[in-house]
Amino acid sequence: MPAASVSGSDLITIGITCFNAADTIVRAVESALEQDWPSLEVIVVDDCSSDGSWELLQDLARNHDRLRVIRHEKNKGYPGALNTLIDNAAGEFVAIFDDDDDNVPDRLKAQHARITAYEADTGATLVFCYSNRDVVKVGDTKADHVTLAIGRRAPEPNGPAVADYLLSIDADSRFVWGLFGSCTLMARRQCFLAVGRFDEAFRRCAEWDMAVRASFMGAHFIAVDRSLVTQYKTKTADKAGTVPLKYALMLRDKHRPYLELRGLYRASRALAHSNFYGNKKQIWRSRLYRVLALVLAPSLI
């Protein structure tokens, strides 16, 4: 069904990016189609998969008139696929689903209610909404833990304080912090357009870069305080080795003028190393970089 035939003020676009997800993409699409929101379209962008994902998507599209599938003839990476989703979305809202996750049937309803209530209460016009999520580790079948989202209750973070948090230079105690996670993200399409396209140079951290840019525009970051998504962790090339560190440092380099204005550029880079090694359970190396950051910028103490 063409998007125009289901468009309207309450239409929500569910966007799924797919790359070599033949084992999980059917579950993800069914999770989208089973949402209990009355007016929705589902768009899947296949980012030049080579494992049969595209053929599965074509079969699904033939059987579901609310599903539209688009294929990249060249792999553009996750941010490139997100840009294609936003470009083609007809909905007033866009919700991002991952190609290997499962979503509760009322995810759209819960996030729509959270966004519209927050807008009415605060007058905010640039709002990005996340949710908590259950996390299943590689090789497991049941959730290991719950990841708590940013802004899951008041006071919700907004403005440049969010950039400071993402760049590791501050976590203003006035706000409720937590993780982001594009697999739980929903916002008005106009919010994505206002901030600008996802930077396709970032194979990782593209969502963080978007959030930093949005924060400079005064954006608000909120969440539904319950798990709406079951996230299945997978091993991919963009998570291996030092790749996460590479893009964390690239994020600091892109926003270097802001950090240098605060005198915190080198300290922020040291903290990126500290966070990376901390996640790798290399505790002493992590602590060494954290001490270096404090030496470079005693104000962080």
Short mmCIF file of C-alpha atoms in Angstrom, two decimals:
data_model
loop_
_atom_site.label_atom_id
_atom_site.label_comp_id
_atom_site.label_asym_id
_atom_site.label_seq_id
_atom_site.Cartn_x
_atom_site.Cartn_y
_atom_site.Cartn_z
CA MET A 1 0.00 0.00 0.00
CA PRO A 2 1.51 3.39 -0.90
CA ALA A 3 2.34 5.51 2.11
CA ALA A 4 -0.05 8.28 1.01
CA SER A 5 -3.03 5.95 1.38
CA VAL A 6 -2.46 5.56 5.11
CA SER A 7 -1.13 9.03 5.88
CA GLY A 8 -2.71 11.28 8.47
CA SER A 9 -1.98 13.27 11.59
CA ASP A 10 -1.71 10.12 13.71
CA LEU A 11 0.32 8.03 11.27
CA ILE A 12 3.49 6.56 12.78
CA THR A 13 6.30 5.22 10.63
CA ILE A 14 8.24 2.30 12.05
CA GLY A 15 11.69 2.27 10.49
CA ILE A 16 13.92 -0.81 10.51
CA THR A 17 17.44 -0.91 9.11
CA CYS A 18 18.57 -4.34 7.98
CA PHE A 19 22.03 -5.67 7.21
CA ASN A 20 22.67 -9.41 6.97
CA ALA A 21 19.93 -10.18 9.47
CA ALA A 22 18.33 -13.18 7.78
CA ASP A 23 18.09 -15.03 11.10
CA THR A 24 16.19 -12.26 12.88
CA ILE A 25 14.58 -9.85 10.41
CA VAL A 26 11.27 -11.74 10.20
CA ARG A 27 10.87 -11.50 14.00
CA ALA A 28 11.66 -7.78 13.90
CA VAL A 29 9.17 -7.07 11.10
CA GLU A 30 6.44 -9.10 12.79
CA SER A 31 7.12 -7.18 16.01
CA ALA A 32 6.49 -3.98 14.05
CA LEU A 33 3.38 -5.18 12.25
CA GLU A 34 1.87 -6.43 15.53
CA GLN A 35 1.92 -2.98 17.13
CA ASP A 36 -1.53 -2.05 18.39
CA TRP A 37 -1.36 1.48 16.98
CA PRO A 38 -4.23 1.91 14.50
CA SER A 39 -2.41 3.89 11.79
CA LEU A 40 1.12 2.83 10.94
CA GLU A 41 3.46 2.00 8.12
CA VAL A 42 6.60 -0.12 8.34
CA ILE A 43 9.63 0.72 6.20
CA VAL A 44 12.63 -1.58 6.09
CA VAL A 45 15.85 -0.38 4.47
CA ASP A 46 18.09 -3.26 3.46
CA ASP A 47 21.65 -1.95 3.46
CA CYS A 48 22.92 -4.21 0.67
CA SER A 49 22.67 -7.48 2.57
CA SER A 50 24.33 -10.56 1.10
CA ASP A 51 22.78 -13.30 3.27
CA GLY A 52 19.25 -13.59 1.84
CA SER A 53 17.71 -10.85 3.98
CA TRP A 54 16.49 -8.95 0.92
CA GLU A 55 14.68 -11.99 -0.46
CA LEU A 56 12.96 -12.54 2.90
CA LEU A 57 11.90 -8.90 2.98
CA GLN A 58 10.44 -9.09 -0.51
CA ASP A 59 8.40 -12.13 0.48
CA LEU A 60 7.12 -10.34 3.59
CA ALA A 61 6.19 -7.24 1.61
CA ARG A 62 4.09 -9.28 -0.80
CA ASN A 63 1.98 -10.47 2.14
CA HIS A 64 1.68 -7.24 4.17
CA ASP A 65 0.29 -4.10 2.59
CA ARG A 66 1.58 -1.87 5.41
CA LEU A 67 5.17 -2.95 4.77
CA ARG A 68 7.46 -1.18 2.32
CA VAL A 69 10.99 -2.39 1.62
CA ILE A 70 13.85 -0.37 0.11
CA ARG A 71 17.28 -1.67 -0.88
CA HIS A 72 20.60 0.14 -0.98
CA GLU A 73 22.65 -1.02 -3.94
CA LYS A 74 25.77 -0.09 -1.97
CA ASN A 75 26.31 -0.48 1.77
CA LYS A 76 26.01 2.94 3.42
CA GLY A 77 26.20 1.89 7.06
CA TYR A 78 23.66 2.37 9.82
CA PRO A 79 23.40 6.18 9.65
CA GLY A 80 22.94 6.06 5.89
CA ALA A 81 20.09 3.58 6.30
CA LEU A 82 18.53 5.80 8.97
CA ASN A 83 18.66 8.77 6.60
CA THR A 84 16.86 6.74 3.94
CA LEU A 85 14.19 5.83 6.50
CA ILE A 86 13.62 9.46 7.50
CA ASP A 87 13.57 10.57 3.86
CA ASN A 88 10.85 8.05 2.97
CA ALA A 89 8.73 8.20 6.12
CA ALA A 90 5.18 9.50 5.73
CA GLY A 91 4.33 9.43 9.42
CA GLU A 92 4.17 12.41 11.73
CA PHE A 93 6.25 10.30 14.12
CA VAL A 94 9.12 7.93 13.36
CA ALA A 95 9.98 5.00 15.65
CA ILE A 96 13.23 3.12 15.07
CA PHE A 97 13.26 -0.65 15.53
CA ASP A 98 16.39 -2.83 15.22
CA ASP A 99 16.58 -5.77 12.83
CA ASP A 100 17.23 -8.28 15.62
CA ASP A 101 15.06 -6.98 18.47
CA ASP A 102 11.56 -7.66 19.75
CA ASN A 103 9.15 -4.89 20.80
CA VAL A 104 6.11 -5.03 23.07
CA PRO A 105 2.82 -4.51 21.16
CA ASP A 106 2.04 -1.21 22.86
CA ARG A 107 5.46 0.40 22.32
CA LEU A 108 4.11 3.04 19.90
CA LYS A 109 1.12 3.81 22.12
CA ALA A 110 3.33 4.23 25.19
CA GLN A 111 5.87 6.50 23.49
CA HIS A 112 3.24 8.57 21.68
CA ALA A 113 1.50 9.19 25.02
CA ARG A 114 4.79 10.10 26.71
CA ILE A 115 5.81 12.56 23.98
CA THR A 116 2.49 14.33 23.62
CA ALA A 117 2.00 14.63 27.39
CA TYR A 118 5.50 16.03 27.81
CA GLU A 119 4.96 18.51 24.98
CA ALA A 120 1.70 19.66 26.56
CA ASP A 121 3.27 20.02 30.01
CA THR A 122 6.46 21.82 28.97
CA GLY A 123 5.79 23.48 25.62
CA ALA A 124 8.89 21.73 24.22
CA THR A 125 8.94 21.29 20.46
CA LEU A 126 12.14 19.27 20.02
CA VAL A 127 11.64 16.03 21.95
CA PHE A 128 13.37 12.65 21.55
CA CYS A 129 11.85 9.71 23.40
CA TYR A 130 13.53 6.44 24.40
CA SER A 131 12.60 3.58 26.72
CA ASN A 132 14.17 1.08 29.07
CA ARG A 133 15.09 -2.20 27.44
CA ASP A 134 15.72 -5.82 28.41
CA VAL A 135 19.14 -6.98 27.19
CA VAL A 136 19.89 -10.52 26.05
CA LYS A 137 23.61 -11.27 25.75
CA VAL A 138 25.17 -13.08 22.80
CA GLY A 139 24.33 -16.77 22.99
CA ASP A 140 21.66 -16.36 25.68
CA THR A 141 17.90 -16.70 25.30
CA LYS A 142 16.75 -14.73 28.34
CA ALA A 143 17.38 -11.16 29.40
CA ASP A 144 20.44 -10.64 31.56
CA HIS A 145 19.62 -7.14 32.76
CA VAL A 146 17.51 -4.04 32.15
CA THR A 147 19.11 -0.94 30.64
CA LEU A 148 17.59 2.23 32.06
CA ALA A 149 17.01 5.10 29.63
CA ILE A 150 17.85 8.77 29.82
CA GLY A 151 15.02 11.01 31.07
CA ARG A 152 12.82 8.14 32.22
CA ARG A 153 11.36 10.40 34.88
CA ALA A 154 11.49 14.06 35.82
CA PRO A 155 13.58 16.14 35.67
CA GLU A 156 14.37 15.14 32.09
CA PRO A 157 17.68 16.36 30.58
CA ASN A 158 17.64 19.09 27.95
CA GLY A 159 19.95 21.56 26.27
CA PRO A 160 23.78 21.56 26.22
CA ALA A 161 23.92 19.54 29.46
CA VAL A 162 23.18 16.51 27.27
CA ALA A 163 26.20 17.26 25.08
CA ASP A 164 28.35 17.47 28.22
CA TYR A 165 27.04 14.07 29.32
CA LEU A 166 27.74 12.41 25.96
CA LEU A 167 31.19 13.96 25.75
CA SER A 168 31.91 12.69 29.30
CA ILE A 169 32.68 16.10 30.79
CA ASP A 170 29.69 16.44 33.12
CA ALA A 171 26.52 14.76 34.35
CA ASP A 172 24.44 17.56 35.82
CA SER A 173 22.90 16.17 39.00
CA ARG A 174 19.69 18.09 38.40
CA PHE A 175 18.69 15.59 35.69
CA VAL A 176 17.86 11.90 35.46
CA TRP A 177 20.49 10.26 33.29
CA GLY A 178 20.64 6.90 31.56
CA LEU A 179 21.47 5.37 28.21
CA PHE A 180 20.23 6.40 24.79
CA GLY A 181 19.85 3.54 22.29
CA SER A 182 18.51 4.18 18.81
CA CYS A 183 16.66 0.85 18.95
CA THR A 184 14.20 2.51 21.37
CA LEU A 185 14.07 5.97 19.79
CA MET A 186 10.85 7.68 18.68
CA ALA A 187 10.30 11.34 17.78
CA ARG A 188 8.30 13.52 15.46
CA ARG A 189 9.73 13.33 11.95
CA GLN A 190 10.05 17.11 12.04
CA CYS A 191 12.48 16.79 14.96
CA PHE A 192 14.83 14.63 12.90
CA LEU A 193 14.56 17.09 10.00
CA ALA A 194 15.21 20.08 12.26
CA VAL A 195 18.44 18.60 13.66
CA GLY A 196 19.68 17.43 10.28
CA ARG A 197 20.79 14.16 8.75
CA PHE A 198 22.69 11.48 10.61
CA ASP A 199 26.39 11.91 9.85
CA GLU A 200 27.29 8.98 7.61
CA ALA A 201 30.96 9.24 8.54
CA PHE A 202 30.01 7.62 11.87
CA ARG A 203 29.58 3.87 11.54
CA ARG A 204 29.09 4.05 15.31
CA CYS A 205 28.04 6.98 17.52
CA ALA A 206 25.92 8.57 14.78
CA GLU A 207 22.99 8.77 17.19
CA TRP A 208 25.22 10.39 19.83
CA ASP A 209 26.36 12.97 17.30
CA MET A 210 22.73 13.69 16.42
CA ALA A 211 21.89 14.07 20.11
CA VAL A 212 24.83 16.44 20.68
CA ARG A 213 23.69 18.62 17.78
CA ALA A 214 20.10 18.47 19.03
CA SER A 215 21.17 19.46 22.53
CA PHE A 216 22.77 22.62 21.17
CA MET A 217 19.32 23.44 19.77
CA GLY A 218 17.70 22.98 23.20
CA ALA A 219 16.28 19.49 22.62
CA HIS A 220 14.67 17.48 25.42
CA PHE A 221 15.46 13.80 26.00
CA ILE A 222 12.79 11.70 27.69
CA ALA A 223 11.81 8.05 28.02
CA VAL A 224 9.09 5.63 28.97
CA ASP A 225 10.12 4.13 32.30
CA ARG A 226 9.55 0.49 31.43
CA SER A 227 11.08 -2.01 29.03
CA LEU A 228 9.42 -1.69 25.64
CA VAL A 229 12.17 -3.51 23.75
CA THR A 230 14.06 -6.76 24.15
CA GLN A 231 17.50 -6.08 22.71
CA TYR A 232 19.45 -9.07 21.46
CA LYS A 233 23.19 -8.36 21.54
CA THR A 234 25.08 -9.51 18.45
CA LYS A 235 28.72 -9.53 17.43
CA THR A 236 29.37 -7.27 14.46
CA ALA A 237 32.45 -5.75 12.86
CA ASP A 238 31.50 -2.24 13.97
CA LYS A 239 31.70 -3.33 17.64
CA ALA A 240 34.97 -5.26 17.44
CA GLY A 241 38.41 -4.30 18.67
CA THR A 242 39.05 -0.58 19.00
CA VAL A 243 36.26 0.45 16.61
CA PRO A 244 34.06 1.90 19.40
CA LEU A 245 37.01 3.97 20.65
CA LYS A 246 37.71 5.23 17.14
CA TYR A 247 34.24 6.72 16.81
CA ALA A 248 34.13 8.01 20.39
CA LEU A 249 37.27 10.00 19.59
CA MET A 250 35.81 11.10 16.25
CA LEU A 251 32.82 12.48 18.15
CA ARG A 252 35.15 14.61 20.27
CA ASP A 253 37.04 15.76 17.20
CA LYS A 254 33.86 16.82 15.45
CA HIS A 255 32.77 18.87 18.44
CA ARG A 256 36.27 20.06 19.30
CA PRO A 257 35.40 23.81 19.12
CA TYR A 258 32.79 23.35 21.86
CA LEU A 259 35.18 21.34 24.02
CA GLU A 260 38.08 23.73 23.50
CA LEU A 261 35.87 26.65 24.47
CA ARG A 262 35.45 24.87 27.81
CA GLY A 263 39.14 23.92 27.99
CA LEU A 264 38.16 20.25 28.04
CA TYR A 265 39.07 18.81 24.62
CA ARG A 266 42.08 16.74 25.71
CA ALA A 267 40.41 15.68 28.95
CA SER A 268 37.34 14.52 27.03
CA ARG A 269 39.53 12.39 24.78
CA ALA A 270 41.21 10.87 27.84
CA LEU A 271 37.79 10.06 29.28
CA ALA A 272 36.80 8.38 26.01
CA HIS A 273 39.79 6.07 26.48
CA SER A 274 38.83 5.52 30.12
CA ASN A 275 35.25 4.57 29.22
CA PHE A 276 36.43 2.24 26.46
CA TYR A 277 38.86 0.33 28.66
CA GLY A 278 36.34 0.27 31.49
CA ASN A 279 33.84 -1.45 29.19
CA LYS A 280 36.60 -3.92 28.28
CA LYS A 281 37.09 -4.65 32.01
CA GLN A 282 40.66 -3.31 31.81
CA ILE A 283 40.17 -1.47 35.08
CA TRP A 284 43.69 -0.19 35.76
CA ARG A 285 44.05 1.14 32.24
CA SER A 286 40.68 2.82 32.58
CA ARG A 287 41.72 4.42 35.87
CA LEU A 288 44.99 5.63 34.39
CA TYR A 289 43.18 7.54 31.66
CA ARG A 290 40.72 8.93 34.19
CA VAL A 291 43.59 10.27 36.29
CA LEU A 292 45.09 11.77 33.13
CA ALA A 293 41.79 13.52 32.41
CA LEU A 294 41.76 15.04 35.89
CA VAL A 295 45.35 16.20 35.48
CA LEU A 296 44.46 17.82 32.16
CA ALA A 297 41.30 19.44 33.56
CA PRO A 298 41.23 19.71 37.37
CA SER A 299 37.84 21.41 37.08
CA LEU A 300 36.34 17.98 36.38
CA ILE A 301 37.00 17.00 40.01
#
